[in-house]
Coordinates of C-alpha atoms in Angstrom, one line a residue:
M1 CA -53.3 -31.3 -87.7
D2 CA -56.0 -31.1 -84.5
G3 CA -56.3 -27.6 -82.4
N4 CA -54.0 -28.9 -80.0
S5 CA -51.1 -29.4 -82.7
V6 CA -52.1 -25.4 -84.3
I7 CA -51.9 -23.5 -80.8
G8 CA -48.2 -25.3 -80.4
L9 CA -46.9 -24.3 -83.4
F10 CA -48.8 -20.8 -82.9
F11 CA -46.5 -20.5 -79.2
W12 CA -43.9 -21.3 -80.4
G13 CA -44.1 -19.8 -84.0
F14 CA -44.2 -16.6 -81.3
L15 CA -41.0 -17.4 -80.0
L16 CA -39.4 -17.9 -82.9
A17 CA -40.9 -14.6 -84.6
Y18 CA -40.2 -12.8 -81.3
G19 CA -36.2 -13.5 -81.5
V20 CA -36.2 -12.3 -84.9
L21 CA -38.1 -9.5 -84.5
M22 CA -34.9 -8.7 -81.8
L23 CA -32.2 -9.9 -84.2
A24 CA -33.6 -6.9 -86.4
L25 CA -33.7 -4.6 -84.0
A26 CA -30.9 -4.9 -82.7
P27 CA -27.3 -2.9 -84.3
R28 CA -24.6 -5.0 -85.1
A29 CA -22.2 -3.1 -82.4
V30 CA -18.4 -3.0 -83.4
T31 CA -17.1 -0.2 -81.7
L32 CA -15.9 -0.6 -77.4
G33 CA -18.3 1.9 -76.4
G34 CA -21.4 1.0 -78.6
F35 CA -20.7 -2.8 -77.3
F36 CA -20.0 -2.2 -73.5
N37 CA -21.5 1.4 -72.6
G38 CA -24.4 1.5 -75.3
E39 CA -23.0 4.3 -77.3
D40 CA -24.8 4.9 -81.0
G41 CA -22.6 4.5 -84.2
Q42 CA -22.0 8.5 -84.0
G43 CA -20.4 7.8 -80.0
R44 CA -23.6 9.5 -78.1
S45 CA -24.5 8.2 -75.5
A46 CA -28.4 6.8 -75.0
A47 CA -31.2 9.2 -75.5
P48 CA -32.6 9.8 -71.9
W49 CA -36.1 8.0 -72.5
L50 CA -34.3 5.7 -74.1
L51 CA -32.3 4.6 -70.8
T52 CA -35.5 5.2 -68.4
S53 CA -37.1 2.3 -70.4
S54 CA -33.8 0.3 -70.5
I55 CA -34.1 0.4 -66.7
F56 CA -37.5 -0.2 -66.2
I57 CA -37.9 -3.0 -68.1
S58 CA -34.3 -4.7 -67.4
W59 CA -35.2 -4.9 -63.4
I60 CA -39.1 -6.3 -64.6
F61 CA -37.4 -9.3 -64.4
A62 CA -40.0 -12.1 -65.7
K63 CA -39.1 -14.2 -61.9
S64 CA -39.9 -11.0 -60.6
V65 CA -43.4 -10.9 -62.4
T66 CA -44.1 -14.3 -61.2
N67 CA -42.3 -14.2 -57.6
A68 CA -45.0 -10.5 -57.3
A69 CA -48.3 -12.6 -58.4
N70 CA -47.4 -15.8 -56.2
L71 CA -46.9 -13.1 -53.5
G72 CA -50.4 -11.6 -54.2
A73 CA -52.1 -14.8 -54.3
S74 CA -50.2 -15.5 -51.1
Y75 CA -50.9 -12.5 -49.1
G76 CA -52.7 -10.6 -51.0
L77 CA -51.6 -6.6 -51.5
V78 CA -49.3 -6.5 -49.0
G79 CA -47.4 -9.3 -50.3
G80 CA -47.5 -7.5 -53.8
L81 CA -46.1 -4.5 -51.8
A82 CA -43.6 -6.2 -50.2
Y83 CA -42.5 -7.0 -53.6
A84 CA -42.6 -3.7 -54.9
T85 CA -40.7 -2.5 -52.2
Y86 CA -37.7 -3.7 -54.1
W87 CA -37.8 -1.5 -56.8
L88 CA -37.3 1.5 -55.0
S89 CA -33.5 0.0 -54.3
I90 CA -33.8 1.5 -57.9
P91 CA -33.8 5.4 -56.9
L92 CA -31.4 4.9 -54.3
T93 CA -29.0 3.4 -56.5
G94 CA -28.9 5.8 -58.7
L95 CA -28.5 8.5 -56.3
V96 CA -25.7 6.5 -54.7
I97 CA -24.2 6.3 -57.9
Y98 CA -24.9 10.0 -58.4
R99 CA -23.2 10.9 -55.2
L100 CA -19.9 8.6 -56.3
R101 CA -19.5 10.1 -59.7
R102 CA -19.9 14.2 -58.7
R103 CA -17.6 13.3 -55.7
F104 CA -15.4 10.6 -56.1
A105 CA -15.3 10.6 -59.8
A106 CA -16.3 7.3 -60.4
S107 CA -16.1 5.7 -63.1
G108 CA -17.6 2.5 -62.6
L109 CA -17.9 0.1 -59.2
V110 CA -15.5 -2.2 -59.7
S111 CA -12.7 0.2 -60.5
F112 CA -14.1 2.4 -57.6
L113 CA -13.5 -0.4 -55.2
S114 CA -10.1 -1.1 -56.1
S115 CA -9.4 2.7 -56.1
H116 CA -10.6 3.1 -52.0
Y117 CA -10.5 -0.5 -50.8
G118 CA -8.1 -2.8 -53.1
R119 CA -8.0 -4.8 -55.7
G120 CA -8.9 -7.5 -53.0
A121 CA -12.2 -5.8 -52.4
A122 CA -13.0 -5.2 -56.1
L123 CA -12.7 -9.0 -56.5
A124 CA -15.0 -10.1 -54.2
F125 CA -17.4 -8.1 -55.5
S126 CA -16.9 -9.5 -58.5
A127 CA -17.3 -13.0 -57.4
A128 CA -20.8 -11.5 -55.8
I129 CA -21.2 -10.0 -59.4
L130 CA -21.2 -13.3 -61.2
I131 CA -23.3 -14.9 -59.2
R132 CA -26.0 -12.8 -59.6
L133 CA -25.4 -13.0 -62.7
F134 CA -25.8 -16.5 -62.9
N135 CA -28.7 -16.4 -60.7
E136 CA -30.0 -14.3 -63.6
V137 CA -30.1 -16.3 -66.4
W138 CA -31.7 -19.8 -64.9
S139 CA -34.3 -18.0 -63.0
N140 CA -35.8 -16.3 -66.1
T141 CA -35.4 -18.6 -68.9
A142 CA -36.9 -21.4 -66.4
V143 CA -39.8 -18.6 -65.9
V144 CA -40.8 -18.9 -69.9
G145 CA -40.3 -22.5 -70.0
G146 CA -42.9 -22.9 -67.4
Y147 CA -46.1 -22.0 -70.5
Y148 CA -44.5 -24.2 -72.7
G149 CA -44.3 -27.5 -69.9
D150 CA -44.2 -28.4 -66.9
S151 CA -40.8 -28.3 -65.0
G152 CA -38.6 -30.4 -66.1
S153 CA -40.7 -32.2 -69.0
A154 CA -38.8 -31.7 -72.4
E155 CA -41.5 -28.7 -73.8
F156 CA -40.1 -27.0 -70.9
I157 CA -36.5 -27.1 -71.4
G158 CA -36.4 -26.6 -74.9
A159 CA -38.7 -23.6 -74.7
A160 CA -36.1 -22.1 -72.6
L161 CA -33.0 -23.3 -74.2
L162 CA -34.9 -21.8 -77.5
F163 CA -35.5 -18.7 -75.6
T164 CA -31.7 -18.0 -73.9
A165 CA -30.2 -18.7 -77.9
V166 CA -32.7 -16.4 -79.5
T167 CA -31.5 -13.7 -76.6
L168 CA -27.8 -14.7 -76.9
A169 CA -28.2 -14.1 -80.6
Y170 CA -28.7 -10.6 -80.7
S171 CA -27.0 -9.9 -77.7
L172 CA -24.2 -11.3 -79.3
R173 CA -24.6 -8.7 -82.3
G174 CA -24.6 -5.6 -80.4
G175 CA -23.7 -5.7 -76.5
L176 CA -25.2 -2.9 -74.2
R177 CA -26.4 -0.9 -77.2
S178 CA -28.6 -4.0 -78.9
S179 CA -29.7 -4.4 -75.2
I180 CA -30.7 -0.6 -74.6
L181 CA -32.4 -1.1 -77.9
T182 CA -34.3 -3.8 -77.7
D183 CA -35.3 -3.2 -73.6
A184 CA -37.2 0.0 -75.4
A185 CA -39.5 -2.7 -77.8
Q186 CA -39.7 -5.2 -75.4
A187 CA -41.2 -2.0 -72.3
A188 CA -43.3 -1.1 -74.6
I189 CA -44.7 -4.9 -75.3
F190 CA -44.7 -5.2 -71.5
L191 CA -47.0 -2.4 -70.8
V192 CA -49.2 -2.9 -73.6
A193 CA -49.7 -6.8 -72.5
L194 CA -49.6 -6.0 -69.1
V195 CA -52.4 -3.5 -69.1
W196 CA -54.6 -6.3 -71.5
V197 CA -53.9 -8.7 -68.6
L198 CA -55.3 -6.6 -65.9
G199 CA -58.4 -5.6 -68.5
L200 CA -59.2 -9.5 -68.0
V201 CA -59.2 -9.6 -64.5
L202 CA -59.5 -6.5 -62.6
P203 CA -63.6 -5.9 -63.6
Q204 CA -64.2 -8.9 -62.0
H205 CA -63.4 -7.8 -58.3
S206 CA -64.3 -4.6 -56.5
P207 CA -61.4 -2.3 -54.5
A208 CA -63.2 -4.2 -51.3
E209 CA -62.6 -7.5 -52.4
L210 CA -58.9 -6.8 -53.4
A211 CA -58.0 -5.6 -50.3
S212 CA -59.9 -8.2 -48.4
T213 CA -57.3 -10.5 -48.5
S214 CA -53.8 -8.4 -47.4
H215 CA -53.5 -9.1 -43.4
W216 CA -51.0 -6.1 -42.0
A217 CA -49.5 -8.1 -39.4
L218 CA -46.0 -10.2 -39.4
D219 CA -47.2 -13.6 -40.3
A220 CA -49.1 -12.3 -43.0
G221 CA -46.4 -10.6 -45.8
V222 CA -45.6 -7.9 -43.4
D223 CA -42.2 -9.3 -42.4
L224 CA -41.1 -9.7 -46.2
L225 CA -42.0 -6.2 -46.4
L226 CA -39.0 -5.3 -43.6
V227 CA -37.1 -7.2 -45.0
A228 CA -37.6 -5.9 -48.6
G229 CA -37.4 -2.3 -46.4
L230 CA -33.9 -3.4 -45.1
Q231 CA -32.5 -4.8 -48.4
I232 CA -32.8 -2.2 -50.9
F233 CA -30.1 0.0 -49.2
S234 CA -27.5 -3.1 -50.5
Y235 CA -29.5 -4.8 -53.1
G236 CA -29.3 -2.5 -56.1
F237 CA -25.1 -2.4 -55.9
H238 CA -24.6 -6.4 -56.4
D239 CA -26.7 -5.6 -60.0
P240 CA -24.3 -4.8 -62.9
V241 CA -28.1 -5.2 -65.4
L242 CA -28.8 -1.7 -62.6
T243 CA -25.3 -0.1 -62.0
D244 CA -24.0 -0.5 -65.6
R245 CA -26.4 1.7 -66.5
G246 CA -25.9 4.1 -63.8
F247 CA -22.2 5.4 -65.7
I248 CA -23.1 5.7 -69.2
S249 CA -25.1 9.2 -69.4
E250 CA -24.4 12.3 -68.0
E251 CA -25.0 12.6 -63.8
R252 CA -28.2 14.4 -63.7
T253 CA -29.8 12.5 -66.5
M254 CA -28.7 9.2 -65.1
R255 CA -30.3 10.1 -61.9
R256 CA -33.9 10.9 -63.7
S257 CA -34.0 7.9 -65.5
F258 CA -33.2 5.7 -62.2
I259 CA -35.8 7.7 -60.1
V260 CA -38.4 7.5 -63.1
A261 CA -37.5 3.7 -63.6
G262 CA -37.9 2.6 -60.5
V263 CA -41.1 4.7 -59.8
L264 CA -42.6 2.7 -62.8
G265 CA -41.2 -0.5 -61.8
F266 CA -42.8 -0.2 -58.1
F267 CA -46.3 0.7 -59.5
A268 CA -45.9 -1.8 -62.5
I269 CA -45.2 -4.7 -60.1
L270 CA -47.5 -3.5 -57.6
A271 CA -50.4 -4.1 -60.5
F272 CA -49.1 -7.0 -61.2
S273 CA -49.8 -8.3 -58.4
L274 CA -53.4 -7.9 -58.2
I275 CA -53.2 -10.9 -60.8
G276 CA -52.4 -13.1 -58.2
V277 CA -54.8 -11.6 -55.6
H278 CA -57.5 -12.3 -58.5
A279 CA -56.4 -16.2 -58.6
Q280 CA -56.4 -16.2 -54.6
L281 CA -60.4 -15.0 -55.0
S282 CA -61.1 -17.1 -57.3
G283 CA -59.9 -20.1 -56.4
I284 CA -56.8 -20.7 -58.0
A285 CA -55.0 -22.8 -55.6
A286 CA -50.8 -21.3 -55.0
S287 CA -48.1 -22.9 -56.7
D288 CA -44.8 -22.0 -57.8
N289 CA -46.1 -20.1 -61.3
V290 CA -49.3 -18.7 -60.6
P291 CA -49.8 -16.3 -63.8
A292 CA -49.2 -19.4 -65.8
A293 CA -51.7 -21.1 -63.6
L294 CA -54.4 -18.0 -63.9
A295 CA -53.8 -17.8 -67.7
K296 CA -54.3 -21.6 -68.4
S297 CA -58.3 -21.1 -66.7
L298 CA -58.7 -18.1 -68.5
G299 CA -57.9 -19.9 -71.7
I300 CA -55.9 -20.1 -74.8
G301 CA -55.7 -15.9 -75.8
A302 CA -54.9 -15.3 -71.8
L303 CA -52.1 -17.8 -71.9
L304 CA -50.8 -16.0 -74.9
V305 CA -50.4 -12.5 -73.6
M306 CA -49.2 -14.0 -70.2
T307 CA -46.6 -15.4 -72.6
V308 CA -46.1 -12.4 -74.0
V309 CA -45.3 -10.6 -71.0
M310 CA -43.2 -13.1 -69.2
V311 CA -40.9 -13.1 -72.6
S312 CA -40.5 -9.6 -72.5
A313 CA -39.6 -9.2 -69.7
A314 CA -37.1 -11.7 -69.7
G315 CA -35.5 -11.2 -72.5
S316 CA -34.6 -7.2 -71.6
T317 CA -32.9 -9.0 -68.3
L318 CA -31.3 -11.7 -70.0
D319 CA -30.1 -9.5 -72.8
S320 CA -28.8 -7.3 -70.3
T321 CA -27.1 -10.2 -68.0
F322 CA -25.2 -10.8 -71.4
S323 CA -24.5 -7.4 -71.5
S324 CA -23.0 -7.2 -67.9
L325 CA -20.8 -10.7 -68.0
A326 CA -19.3 -9.1 -71.5
K327 CA -18.5 -5.9 -69.7
L328 CA -17.4 -7.5 -66.5
A329 CA -15.0 -10.4 -67.9
G330 CA -13.8 -8.3 -71.2
R331 CA -13.2 -5.1 -68.9
E332 CA -13.1 -4.7 -65.5
L333 CA -11.6 -7.7 -65.2
P334 CA -9.0 -7.5 -67.5
L335 CA -8.0 -3.6 -66.0
L336 CA -7.5 -5.1 -62.3
A337 CA -5.0 -7.0 -63.8
G338 CA -3.2 -3.9 -65.1
R339 CA -4.5 -5.0 -68.7
D340 CA -6.0 -3.4 -71.7
L341 CA -7.6 -6.0 -74.4
G342 CA -8.0 -3.2 -76.8
Q343 CA -10.9 -4.7 -79.1
K344 CA -10.5 -7.9 -78.2
A345 CA -11.7 -7.4 -75.2
I346 CA -15.2 -7.5 -77.8
G347 CA -14.6 -10.9 -78.0
V348 CA -13.4 -12.4 -74.7
G349 CA -16.7 -10.3 -73.8
M350 CA -18.5 -12.9 -76.0
A351 CA -16.8 -16.1 -75.2
V352 CA -18.0 -15.3 -71.5
M353 CA -21.9 -14.7 -73.3
V354 CA -21.7 -18.1 -74.8
L355 CA -20.3 -19.7 -71.6
F356 CA -22.7 -18.3 -69.3
A357 CA -25.9 -19.5 -71.9
L358 CA -24.8 -22.8 -71.4
L359 CA -23.8 -23.5 -67.5
G360 CA -26.3 -20.6 -66.2
N361 CA -29.2 -23.2 -67.7
L362 CA -28.3 -26.3 -65.5
P363 CA -29.9 -25.1 -62.3
M364 CA -33.0 -24.3 -64.8
I365 CA -33.1 -28.2 -65.9
A366 CA -32.6 -29.4 -62.4
G367 CA -35.2 -27.4 -61.1
T368 CA -35.5 -25.0 -57.9
D369 CA -37.3 -22.5 -56.5
I370 CA -37.0 -19.1 -58.7
L371 CA -37.9 -16.6 -55.3
K372 CA -34.3 -18.1 -53.3
A373 CA -32.5 -16.1 -56.5
T374 CA -34.1 -12.5 -54.8
T375 CA -34.3 -13.2 -50.9
I376 CA -31.2 -15.2 -50.0
S377 CA -28.7 -13.7 -52.7
G378 CA -30.2 -10.3 -51.0
T379 CA -28.7 -11.3 -47.9
M380 CA -25.7 -11.8 -49.4
V381 CA -25.1 -8.4 -50.4
I382 CA -26.3 -6.4 -47.3
G383 CA -22.8 -5.7 -46.3
L384 CA -22.4 -3.5 -49.5
A385 CA -25.1 -0.9 -48.0
P386 CA -22.3 0.6 -46.1
V387 CA -19.5 0.4 -48.4
F388 CA -21.1 2.7 -50.8
I389 CA -23.7 5.0 -49.4
L390 CA -21.5 5.7 -46.1
H391 CA -18.4 6.0 -48.2
G392 CA -16.3 9.9 -47.1
L393 CA -18.2 9.9 -44.1
V394 CA -15.3 7.9 -42.3
R395 CA -11.6 7.1 -43.6
P396 CA -12.4 4.1 -46.3
T397 CA -10.3 1.2 -45.1
R398 CA -9.4 -2.0 -46.4
L399 CA -10.4 -4.3 -43.0
G400 CA -13.8 -1.7 -43.0
F401 CA -14.9 -3.1 -46.1
H402 CA -13.9 -6.6 -45.8
L403 CA -15.4 -6.8 -42.4
S404 CA -18.9 -5.1 -43.5
F405 CA -18.8 -7.7 -47.1
W406 CA -17.6 -10.9 -45.7
T407 CA -19.9 -10.6 -42.6
G408 CA -22.8 -10.1 -45.0
L409 CA -21.9 -13.1 -47.0
G410 CA -21.2 -15.5 -44.0
L411 CA -24.6 -14.6 -42.6
G412 CA -26.3 -15.3 -46.5
L413 CA -24.4 -18.9 -46.6
A414 CA -25.6 -19.6 -43.3
L415 CA -29.3 -18.5 -43.1
T416 CA -28.7 -21.3 -46.5
L417 CA -27.2 -23.8 -44.5
G418 CA -30.3 -23.2 -41.6
W419 CA -27.7 -22.4 -39.4
I420 CA -28.8 -19.3 -38.2
P421 CA -30.2 -19.7 -34.9
Q422 CA -34.0 -19.7 -34.0
A423 CA -33.6 -16.9 -31.6
W424 CA -32.5 -14.6 -34.8
A425 CA -36.7 -14.6 -35.5
I426 CA -38.4 -11.3 -35.6
G427 CA -42.5 -12.6 -34.9
E428 CA -43.9 -16.2 -36.4
G429 CA -44.4 -15.8 -40.0
K430 CA -42.3 -17.3 -43.1
Y431 CA -40.0 -14.6 -43.1
A432 CA -39.4 -14.7 -39.8
L433 CA -35.4 -15.5 -39.8
L434 CA -35.0 -13.7 -43.0
L435 CA -36.0 -10.6 -41.2
G436 CA -34.0 -11.2 -38.3
T437 CA -31.1 -11.9 -39.9
N438 CA -31.1 -8.8 -42.3
L439 CA -31.8 -6.4 -39.3
Y440 CA -29.4 -7.8 -37.2
G441 CA -26.6 -8.6 -39.9
L442 CA -26.9 -5.1 -41.7
L443 CA -26.1 -3.7 -37.8
L444 CA -23.5 -5.9 -37.5
C445 CA -21.9 -5.0 -41.3
T446 CA -22.5 -1.1 -40.7
L447 CA -20.4 -1.6 -37.7
G448 CA -18.0 -3.5 -39.4
Y449 CA -17.4 -1.4 -41.8
L450 CA -17.8 1.8 -39.3
L451 CA -15.6 1.3 -36.7
P452 CA -12.2 0.5 -38.5
G453 CA -12.1 4.1 -40.3
L454 CA -13.1 5.6 -36.6
M455 CA -10.1 4.0 -35.5
R456 CA -8.0 5.0 -37.9
G457 CA -9.1 8.1 -38.1
R458 CA -8.7 9.2 -34.3
S459 CA -4.9 7.2 -34.5

């Protein structure tokens, strides 16, 4: 057996060993509280440190780590800072959920919307969530596949599907409880591997060199930084991977976990973007997967460590995606229809997990740009910011919700289809039109939400 065959077996063996380890760590949750709310066998909520590590690693997506490095390679530290800014939406989302729970007795975002804005609002929001979760499947499995072969190759697709299968297997065992417990192990694996990778590349450059690739101009990544600064007000709300964890523990414990996890995530993503900065300084061509290209240039050891980083990051997100899908399909949507499925909800949730594991990989097989899973969906949901952040400032109205929500969704679709006029662009950079659409769109959504409430209040 030649050296390449041994290395290949080692990489595929790691993926299988990872799956076996996660299956061993994942408990079998047979209660509704365990499967949907992450409770232990005695019905207790997840410990604060478990909740914090789960929020932290669940948002360190494989695609986000890759995007951070790619942006670091393209724009230097400005690019890394732009992408890391998205993680500030975690503390903001936690603070808003804390307010909704304390002042309005919210027990979940879907039920909250149904109570205050009607069933139509809850269904529209649920549809946005399903699109988000669908994107999470392919955009994370595609990153893992990229470490085993070129996009579209048999190795690429095989690794992505094997990774999906092992993640699905342990997710089916315990739902959210499995996700939270395995997240702790995945967070530890990720942090150790991240420190190792940074230790390989950072000593080669001085701080001045690392900062030299950054330029504070709109066309040098600052436009994307401003986009992120606008999208953080809405981005967290359409991600049930995050928001589901906002309702499974005591309010102050939850708020503290969200703040700590968000700050940790911000610095972890900023640190990982330095790998892209190193790649640029080393003359490695920018691509759609800078970490993989860099790791391959550093040798087999670095490639293995980078693969460990990506698999742990992707796994933590994908298992959370499956558990959120199960909760939405098994609990929240039936309750919207006035039905409580009881114990049958677990079976329904499992079936939907399997369905999305299959359908969610179709874009990965077809091949598409993983950054679009963030920036486009982020524009489509800007209308959620006024609904959740401004709730209670004016009388809540169904019209206000729909004007805000559908304006954001319409602008996101128009941007995707190239229908936004160039006059909306701010600056000359790559993200100029994205920035203008988000700024003017957020203003329109806010007006759409507030005006019906103000008019109703005067009548």
